[in-house]
Tab-separated table of C-alpha atoms in Angstrom:
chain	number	residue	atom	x	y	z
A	5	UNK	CA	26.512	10.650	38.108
A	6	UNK	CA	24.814	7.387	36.630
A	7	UNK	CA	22.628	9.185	34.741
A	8	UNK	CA	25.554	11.369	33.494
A	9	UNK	CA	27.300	8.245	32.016
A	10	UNK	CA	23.763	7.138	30.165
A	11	UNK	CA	24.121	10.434	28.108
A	12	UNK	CA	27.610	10.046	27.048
A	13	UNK	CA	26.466	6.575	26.149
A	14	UNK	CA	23.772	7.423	24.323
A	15	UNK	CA	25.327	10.082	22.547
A	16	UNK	CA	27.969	7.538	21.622
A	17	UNK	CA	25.843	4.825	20.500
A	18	UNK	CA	26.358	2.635	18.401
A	19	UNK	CA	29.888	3.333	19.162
A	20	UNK	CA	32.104	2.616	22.859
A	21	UNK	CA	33.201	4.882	25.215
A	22	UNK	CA	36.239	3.343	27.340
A	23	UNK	CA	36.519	3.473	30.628
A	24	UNK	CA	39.455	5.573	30.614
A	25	UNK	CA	37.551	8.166	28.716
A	26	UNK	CA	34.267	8.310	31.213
A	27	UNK	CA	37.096	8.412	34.164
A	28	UNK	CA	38.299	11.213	32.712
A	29	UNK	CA	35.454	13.089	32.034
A	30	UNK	CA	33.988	12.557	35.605
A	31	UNK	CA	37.762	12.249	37.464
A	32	UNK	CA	37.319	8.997	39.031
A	33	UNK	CA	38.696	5.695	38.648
A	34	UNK	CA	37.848	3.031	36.071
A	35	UNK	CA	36.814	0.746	38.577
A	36	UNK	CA	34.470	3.117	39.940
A	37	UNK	CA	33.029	3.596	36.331
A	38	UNK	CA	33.025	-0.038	36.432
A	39	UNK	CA	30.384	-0.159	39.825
A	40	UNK	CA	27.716	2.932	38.236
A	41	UNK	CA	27.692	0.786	35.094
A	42	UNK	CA	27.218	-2.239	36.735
A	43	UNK	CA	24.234	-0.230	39.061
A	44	UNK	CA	23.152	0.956	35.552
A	45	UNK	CA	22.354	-2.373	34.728
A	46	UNK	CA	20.405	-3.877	37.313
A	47	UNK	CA	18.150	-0.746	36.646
A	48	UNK	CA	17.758	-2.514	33.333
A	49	UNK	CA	20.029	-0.402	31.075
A	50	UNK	CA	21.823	-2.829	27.995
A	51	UNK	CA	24.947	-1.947	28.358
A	52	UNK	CA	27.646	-3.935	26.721
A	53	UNK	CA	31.534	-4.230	27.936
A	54	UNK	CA	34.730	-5.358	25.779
A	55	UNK	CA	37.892	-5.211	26.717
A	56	UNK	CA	40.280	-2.678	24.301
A	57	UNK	CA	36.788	-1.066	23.928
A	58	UNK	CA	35.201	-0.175	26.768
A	59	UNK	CA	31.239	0.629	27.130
A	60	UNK	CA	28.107	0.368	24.456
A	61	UNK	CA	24.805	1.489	25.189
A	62	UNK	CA	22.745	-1.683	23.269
A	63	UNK	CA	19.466	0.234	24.413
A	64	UNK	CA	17.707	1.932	26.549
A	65	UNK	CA	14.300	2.133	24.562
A	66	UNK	CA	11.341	1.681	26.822
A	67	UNK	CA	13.730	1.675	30.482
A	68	UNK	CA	11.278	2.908	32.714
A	69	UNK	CA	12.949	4.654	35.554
A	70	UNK	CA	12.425	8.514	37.154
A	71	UNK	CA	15.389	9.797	35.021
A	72	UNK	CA	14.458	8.678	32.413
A	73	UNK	CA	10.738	9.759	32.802
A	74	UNK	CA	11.200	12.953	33.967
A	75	UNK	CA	14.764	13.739	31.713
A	76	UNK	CA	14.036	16.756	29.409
A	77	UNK	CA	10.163	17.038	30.024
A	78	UNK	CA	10.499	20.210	29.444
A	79	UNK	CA	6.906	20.540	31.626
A	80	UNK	CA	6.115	23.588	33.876
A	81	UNK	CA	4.135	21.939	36.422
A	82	UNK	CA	3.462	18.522	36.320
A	83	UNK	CA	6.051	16.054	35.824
A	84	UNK	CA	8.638	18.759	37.475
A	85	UNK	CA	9.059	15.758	40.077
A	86	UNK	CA	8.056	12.038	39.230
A	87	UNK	CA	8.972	9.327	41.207
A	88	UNK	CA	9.073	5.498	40.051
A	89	UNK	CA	8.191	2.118	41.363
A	90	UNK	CA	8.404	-1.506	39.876
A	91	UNK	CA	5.446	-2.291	42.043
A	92	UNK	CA	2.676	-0.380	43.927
A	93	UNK	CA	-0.184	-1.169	45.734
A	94	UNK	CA	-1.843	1.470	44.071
A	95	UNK	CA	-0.790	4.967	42.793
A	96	UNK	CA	-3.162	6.955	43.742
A	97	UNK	CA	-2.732	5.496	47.448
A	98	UNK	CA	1.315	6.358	46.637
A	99	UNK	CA	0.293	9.556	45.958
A	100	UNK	CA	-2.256	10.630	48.532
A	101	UNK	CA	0.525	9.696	50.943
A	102	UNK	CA	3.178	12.388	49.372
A	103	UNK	CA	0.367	14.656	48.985
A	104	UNK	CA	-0.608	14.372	53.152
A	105	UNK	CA	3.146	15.233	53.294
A	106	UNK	CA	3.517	17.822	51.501
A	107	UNK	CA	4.941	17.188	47.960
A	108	UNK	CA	4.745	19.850	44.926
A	109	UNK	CA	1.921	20.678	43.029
A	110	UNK	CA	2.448	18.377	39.409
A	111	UNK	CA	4.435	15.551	41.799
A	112	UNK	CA	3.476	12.656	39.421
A	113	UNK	CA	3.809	8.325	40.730
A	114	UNK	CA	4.353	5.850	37.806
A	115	UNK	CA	4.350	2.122	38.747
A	116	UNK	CA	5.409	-0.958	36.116
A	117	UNK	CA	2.623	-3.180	38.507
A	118	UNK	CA	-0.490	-2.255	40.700
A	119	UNK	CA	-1.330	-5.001	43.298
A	120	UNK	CA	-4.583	-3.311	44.284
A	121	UNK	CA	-5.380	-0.876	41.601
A	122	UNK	CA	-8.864	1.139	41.476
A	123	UNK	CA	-11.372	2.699	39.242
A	124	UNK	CA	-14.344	4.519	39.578
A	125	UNK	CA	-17.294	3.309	42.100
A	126	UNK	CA	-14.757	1.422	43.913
A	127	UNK	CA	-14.706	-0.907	41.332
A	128	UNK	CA	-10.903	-2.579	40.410
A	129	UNK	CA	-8.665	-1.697	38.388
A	130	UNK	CA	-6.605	-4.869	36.137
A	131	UNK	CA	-2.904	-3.372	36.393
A	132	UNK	CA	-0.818	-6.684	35.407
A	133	UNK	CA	3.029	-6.327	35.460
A	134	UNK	CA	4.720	-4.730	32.284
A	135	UNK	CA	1.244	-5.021	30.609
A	136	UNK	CA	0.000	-1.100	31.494
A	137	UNK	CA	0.601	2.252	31.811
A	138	UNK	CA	-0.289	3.461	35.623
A	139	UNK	CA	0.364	7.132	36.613
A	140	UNK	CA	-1.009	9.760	39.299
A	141	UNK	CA	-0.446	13.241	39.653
A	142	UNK	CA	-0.869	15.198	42.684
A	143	UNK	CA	-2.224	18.266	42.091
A	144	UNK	CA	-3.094	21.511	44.148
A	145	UNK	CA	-5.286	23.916	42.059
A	146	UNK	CA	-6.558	26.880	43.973
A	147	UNK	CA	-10.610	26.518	43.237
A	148	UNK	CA	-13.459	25.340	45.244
A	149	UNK	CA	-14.397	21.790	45.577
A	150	UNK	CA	-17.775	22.722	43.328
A	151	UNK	CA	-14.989	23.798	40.537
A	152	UNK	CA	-12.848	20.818	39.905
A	153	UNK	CA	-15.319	18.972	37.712
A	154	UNK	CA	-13.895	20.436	34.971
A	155	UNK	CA	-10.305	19.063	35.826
A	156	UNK	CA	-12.203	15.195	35.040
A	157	UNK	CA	-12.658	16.510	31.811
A	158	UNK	CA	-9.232	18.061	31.146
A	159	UNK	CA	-7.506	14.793	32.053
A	160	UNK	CA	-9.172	13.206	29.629
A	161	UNK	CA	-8.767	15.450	27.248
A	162	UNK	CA	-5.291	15.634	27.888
A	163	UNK	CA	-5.084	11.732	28.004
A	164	UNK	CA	-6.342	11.773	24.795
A	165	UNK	CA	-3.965	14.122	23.184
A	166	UNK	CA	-1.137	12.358	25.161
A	167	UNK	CA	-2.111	9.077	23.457
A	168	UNK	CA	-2.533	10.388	19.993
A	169	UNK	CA	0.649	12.577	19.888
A	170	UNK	CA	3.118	9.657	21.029
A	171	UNK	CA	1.280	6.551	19.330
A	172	UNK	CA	-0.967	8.062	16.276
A	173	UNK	CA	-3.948	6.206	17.602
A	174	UNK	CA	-6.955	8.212	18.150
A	175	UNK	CA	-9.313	7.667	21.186
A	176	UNK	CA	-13.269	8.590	22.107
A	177	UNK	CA	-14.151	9.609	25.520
A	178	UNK	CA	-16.783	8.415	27.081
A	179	UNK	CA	-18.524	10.722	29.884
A	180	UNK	CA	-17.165	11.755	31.852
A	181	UNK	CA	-13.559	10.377	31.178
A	182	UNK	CA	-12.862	6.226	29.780
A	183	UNK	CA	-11.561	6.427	26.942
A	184	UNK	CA	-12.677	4.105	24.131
A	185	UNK	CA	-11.050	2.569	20.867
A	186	UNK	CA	-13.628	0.983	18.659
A	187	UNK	CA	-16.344	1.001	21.612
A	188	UNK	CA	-13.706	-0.745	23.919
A	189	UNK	CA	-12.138	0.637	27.115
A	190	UNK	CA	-8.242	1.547	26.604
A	191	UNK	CA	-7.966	3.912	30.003
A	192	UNK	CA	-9.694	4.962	32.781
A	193	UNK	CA	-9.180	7.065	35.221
A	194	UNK	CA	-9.836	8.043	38.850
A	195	UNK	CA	-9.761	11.427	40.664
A	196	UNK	CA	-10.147	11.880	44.244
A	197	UNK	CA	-9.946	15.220	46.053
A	198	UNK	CA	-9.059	16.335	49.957
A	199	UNK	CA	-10.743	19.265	50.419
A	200	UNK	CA	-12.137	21.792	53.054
A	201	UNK	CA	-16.063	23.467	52.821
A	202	UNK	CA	-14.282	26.532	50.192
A	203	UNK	CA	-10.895	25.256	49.047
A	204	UNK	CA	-9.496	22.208	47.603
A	205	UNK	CA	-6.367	20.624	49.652
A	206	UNK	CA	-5.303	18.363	47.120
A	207	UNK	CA	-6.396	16.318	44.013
A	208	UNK	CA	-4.822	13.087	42.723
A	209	UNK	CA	-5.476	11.984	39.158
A	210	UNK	CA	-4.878	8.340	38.344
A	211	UNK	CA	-4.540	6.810	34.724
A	212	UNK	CA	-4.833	3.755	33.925
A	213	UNK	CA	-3.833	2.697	29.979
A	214	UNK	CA	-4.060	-0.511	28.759
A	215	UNK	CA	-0.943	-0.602	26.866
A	216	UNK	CA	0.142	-4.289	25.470
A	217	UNK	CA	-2.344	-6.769	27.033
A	218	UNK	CA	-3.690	-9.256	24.069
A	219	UNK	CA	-7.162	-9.888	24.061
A	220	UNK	CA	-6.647	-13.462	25.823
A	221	UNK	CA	-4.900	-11.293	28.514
A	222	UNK	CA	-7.853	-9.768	29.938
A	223	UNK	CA	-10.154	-10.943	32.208
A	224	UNK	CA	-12.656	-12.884	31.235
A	225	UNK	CA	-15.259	-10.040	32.421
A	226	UNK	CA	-13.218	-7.309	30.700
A	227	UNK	CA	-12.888	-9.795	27.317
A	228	UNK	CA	-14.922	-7.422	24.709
A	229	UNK	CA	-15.056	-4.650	26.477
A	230	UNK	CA	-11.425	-3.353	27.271
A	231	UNK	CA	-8.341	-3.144	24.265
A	232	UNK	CA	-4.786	-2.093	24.577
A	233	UNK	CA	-2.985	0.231	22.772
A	234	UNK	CA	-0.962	-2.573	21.113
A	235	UNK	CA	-4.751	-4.131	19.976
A	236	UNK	CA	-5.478	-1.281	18.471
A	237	UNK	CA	-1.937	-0.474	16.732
A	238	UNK	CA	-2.710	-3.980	14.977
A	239	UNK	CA	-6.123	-3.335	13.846
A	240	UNK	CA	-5.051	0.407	12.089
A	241	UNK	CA	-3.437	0.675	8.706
A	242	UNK	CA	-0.732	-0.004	8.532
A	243	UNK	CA	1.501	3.703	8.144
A	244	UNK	CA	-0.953	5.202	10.168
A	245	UNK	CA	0.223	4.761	14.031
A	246	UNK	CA	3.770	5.174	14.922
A	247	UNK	CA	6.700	2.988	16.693
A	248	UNK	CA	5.096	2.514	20.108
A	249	UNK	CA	6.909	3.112	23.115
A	250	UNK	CA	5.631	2.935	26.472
A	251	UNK	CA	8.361	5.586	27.853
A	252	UNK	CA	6.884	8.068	24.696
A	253	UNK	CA	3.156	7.797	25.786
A	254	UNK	CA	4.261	8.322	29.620
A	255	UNK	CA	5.931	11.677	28.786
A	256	UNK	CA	3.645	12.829	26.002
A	257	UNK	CA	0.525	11.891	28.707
A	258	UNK	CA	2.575	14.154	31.185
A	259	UNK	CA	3.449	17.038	28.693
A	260	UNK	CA	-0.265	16.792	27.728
A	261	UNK	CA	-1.457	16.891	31.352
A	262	UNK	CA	0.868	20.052	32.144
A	263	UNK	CA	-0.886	21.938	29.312
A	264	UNK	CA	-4.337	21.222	30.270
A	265	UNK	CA	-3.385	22.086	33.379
A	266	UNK	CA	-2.449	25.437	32.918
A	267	UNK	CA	-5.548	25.986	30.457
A	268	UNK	CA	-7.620	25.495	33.833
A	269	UNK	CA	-5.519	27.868	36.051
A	270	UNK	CA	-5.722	30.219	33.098
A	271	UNK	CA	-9.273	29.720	33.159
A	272	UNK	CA	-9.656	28.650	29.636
A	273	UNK	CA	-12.696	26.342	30.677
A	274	UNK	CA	-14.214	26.724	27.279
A	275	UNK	CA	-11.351	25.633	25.273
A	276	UNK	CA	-11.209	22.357	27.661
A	277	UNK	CA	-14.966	22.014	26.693
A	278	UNK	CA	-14.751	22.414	23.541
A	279	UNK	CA	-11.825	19.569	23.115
A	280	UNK	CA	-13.664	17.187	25.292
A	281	UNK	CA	-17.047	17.521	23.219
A	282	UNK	CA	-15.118	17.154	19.952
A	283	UNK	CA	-13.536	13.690	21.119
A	284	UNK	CA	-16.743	12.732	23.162
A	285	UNK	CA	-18.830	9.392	22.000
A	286	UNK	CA	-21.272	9.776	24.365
A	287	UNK	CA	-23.353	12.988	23.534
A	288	UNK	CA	-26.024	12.531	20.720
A	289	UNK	CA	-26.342	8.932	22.156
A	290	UNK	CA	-28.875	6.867	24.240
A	291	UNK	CA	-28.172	6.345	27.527
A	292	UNK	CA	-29.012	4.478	30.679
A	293	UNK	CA	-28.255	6.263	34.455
A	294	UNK	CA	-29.394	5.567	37.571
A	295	UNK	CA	-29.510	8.504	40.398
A	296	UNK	CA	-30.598	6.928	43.496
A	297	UNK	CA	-32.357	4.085	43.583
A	298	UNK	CA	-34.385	5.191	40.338
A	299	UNK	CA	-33.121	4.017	36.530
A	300	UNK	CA	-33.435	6.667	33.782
A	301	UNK	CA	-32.523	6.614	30.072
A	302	UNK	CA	-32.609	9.282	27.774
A	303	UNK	CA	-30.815	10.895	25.064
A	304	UNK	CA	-26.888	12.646	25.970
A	305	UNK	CA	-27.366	16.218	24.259
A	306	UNK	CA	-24.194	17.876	25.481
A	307	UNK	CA	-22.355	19.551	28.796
A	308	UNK	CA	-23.248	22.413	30.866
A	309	UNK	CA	-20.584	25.050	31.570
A	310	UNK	CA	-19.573	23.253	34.930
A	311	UNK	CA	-19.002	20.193	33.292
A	312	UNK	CA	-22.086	18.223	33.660
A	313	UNK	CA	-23.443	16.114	31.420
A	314	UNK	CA	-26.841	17.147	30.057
A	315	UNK	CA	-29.313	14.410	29.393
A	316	UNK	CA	-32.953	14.784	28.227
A	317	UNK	CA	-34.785	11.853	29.512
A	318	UNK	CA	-37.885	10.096	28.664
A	319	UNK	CA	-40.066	10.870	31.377
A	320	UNK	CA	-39.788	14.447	29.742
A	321	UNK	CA	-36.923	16.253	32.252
A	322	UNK	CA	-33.324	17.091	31.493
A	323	UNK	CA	-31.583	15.737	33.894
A	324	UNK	CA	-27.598	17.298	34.855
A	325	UNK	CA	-25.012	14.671	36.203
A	326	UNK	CA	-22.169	15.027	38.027
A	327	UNK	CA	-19.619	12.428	37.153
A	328	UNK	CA	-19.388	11.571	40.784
A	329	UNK	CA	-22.869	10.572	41.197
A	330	UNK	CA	-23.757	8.475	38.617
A	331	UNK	CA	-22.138	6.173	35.923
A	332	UNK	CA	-23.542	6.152	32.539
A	333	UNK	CA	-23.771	3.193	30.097
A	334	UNK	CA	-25.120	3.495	26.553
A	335	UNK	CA	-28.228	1.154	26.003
A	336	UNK	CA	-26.948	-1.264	23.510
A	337	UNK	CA	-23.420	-1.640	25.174
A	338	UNK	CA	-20.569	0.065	27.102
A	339	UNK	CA	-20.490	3.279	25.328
């Protein structure tokens, strides 16, 4: 019912709503109106009470909650159930619990704080308090293990879009799926899979946005190499990027993921492709790999239908990677 007050409120706003009018409308007493706002506000709601008067919704921009997340999504699959948390050890550890037990395909885990976030190659993951964006989905897809290479690419594809559409800043991916912002890393992301020898049990997707970190914020080890989106909103024109909001680019991420999503079940691999190449930074480029114990470089010169990256190298041999097996770094810096 909580929830069902913030509407009126909002609809309200700037104006009051008195207590005698939300008791009314949801036939209980004033003073029980009295205990959902004041549970309203230790989620963090604004919400302003004078006497004669009754309530005020100051605002509500940016309150990160489920609700609020998941209110009018308007998703078909992922997103359809989110679940929030202050603080996580990690979200794609959240989520590989609900997945062991059982939750829906799209189930998606958004924490204000990581204590023991992760990237890729087991490397860590900086996820400061109120600083970042961290999500995971749980997904289910019905494909083969050898398949879901091409779901690495849609997230970031669909990362990408989700970024662009709710902020107006535009991103480059970097293989298989960092994105970039003036050759600096602004997200990464992680995806592990459960799976049997022909069918996949589950995959969890984790993102990982750099949101409003200053450059003094970072580690020293990430300083000139990772932004935020509120970095980048500073260096653009200015009329160029819209009002940030880290509640938009959580639901626009999610609304981007759902349709990405569905252009893999509907087998529309090509389309994914096509979107990842156009955004990509890394093909046409020099680049350094190592696959085993041996070091290659060679130049990037596209992807192969299954999603691997296709590099001719210098000892004469095109080489396919699997995003799994290798990380890639451009010879004169990270991309």
């Amino acid at each position: 019912m909580r929830y069902e007050i913030v509407e009126l409120l909002k609809e309200a706003a700037p104006g009051f709503v008195s207590g005698q009018e939300l008791g009314r409308r949801f036939e209980i007493s004033r003073a029980a109106i009295w205990k959902h706002i004041e549970e309203l506000r230790q989620e963090g709601y604004s919400i302003e009470a004078v006497p004669r008067k009754g309530y005020r919704l100051i605002s509500s921009e940016d309150r990160l909650n489920s609700y609020e997340i998941a209110n009018n999504l308007s998703t078909f699959i992922v997103g359809r159930k989110v679940e929030y948390f202050d603080t996580l050890d990690s979200t794609n550890n959240f989520a590989k619990k609900l997945a062991g037990e059982g939750c829906p395909d799209g189930t998606a885990i958004v924490a204000g704080q990581q204590i023991a976030g992760r990237g890729r190659m087991g490397r860590s993951w900086d996820s400061p308090a109120n600083k970042g964006i961290y999500i995971t989905v749980v997904l289910r897809p019905p494909m083969a293990p050898e398949e879901t290479q091409i779901l690495t690419l849609a997230a970031a594809v669909a990362t990408a879009k989700g970024i662009s559409a709710a902020t107006g800043i535009g991103t480059g991916i970097k293989w298989p799926n960092d994105l970039v912002i003036e050759g600096r890393k602004v997200c990464g992301i992680l995806v592990e899979m459960s799976s049997e020898a022909d069918r996949v049990n589950h995959i969890v997707l984790g993102i990982g946005i750099n949101y409003s970190q200053a450059d003094d914020e970072f580690p020293d080890e990430l300083k000139h190499r990772a932004i935020s989106l509120r970095m980048a909103s500073q260096n653009i024109k200015e009329g160029s990027t819209k009002e940030m909001s880290k509640l938009s680019v959580i639901r626009s991420v999610l609304r981007e993921l759902d349709s990405c999503y569905q252009m893999v079940l509907n087998g529309k691999h090509k389309e994914i492709l096509d979107m990842w190449k156009k955004n990509s930074v890394t093909i046409g480029r020099e680049v350094r790999f190592t696959m085993g114990d041996v070091e290659y470089t060679g130049i990037a010169t596209g992807i192969t239908t299954d999603g691997r990256l296709s590099v001719d190298c210098t000892d004469g041999k095109r080489r396919d990677l699997l995003s799994g097996e290798v990380s890639v770094r451009g010879i004169y810096g990270y991309v």
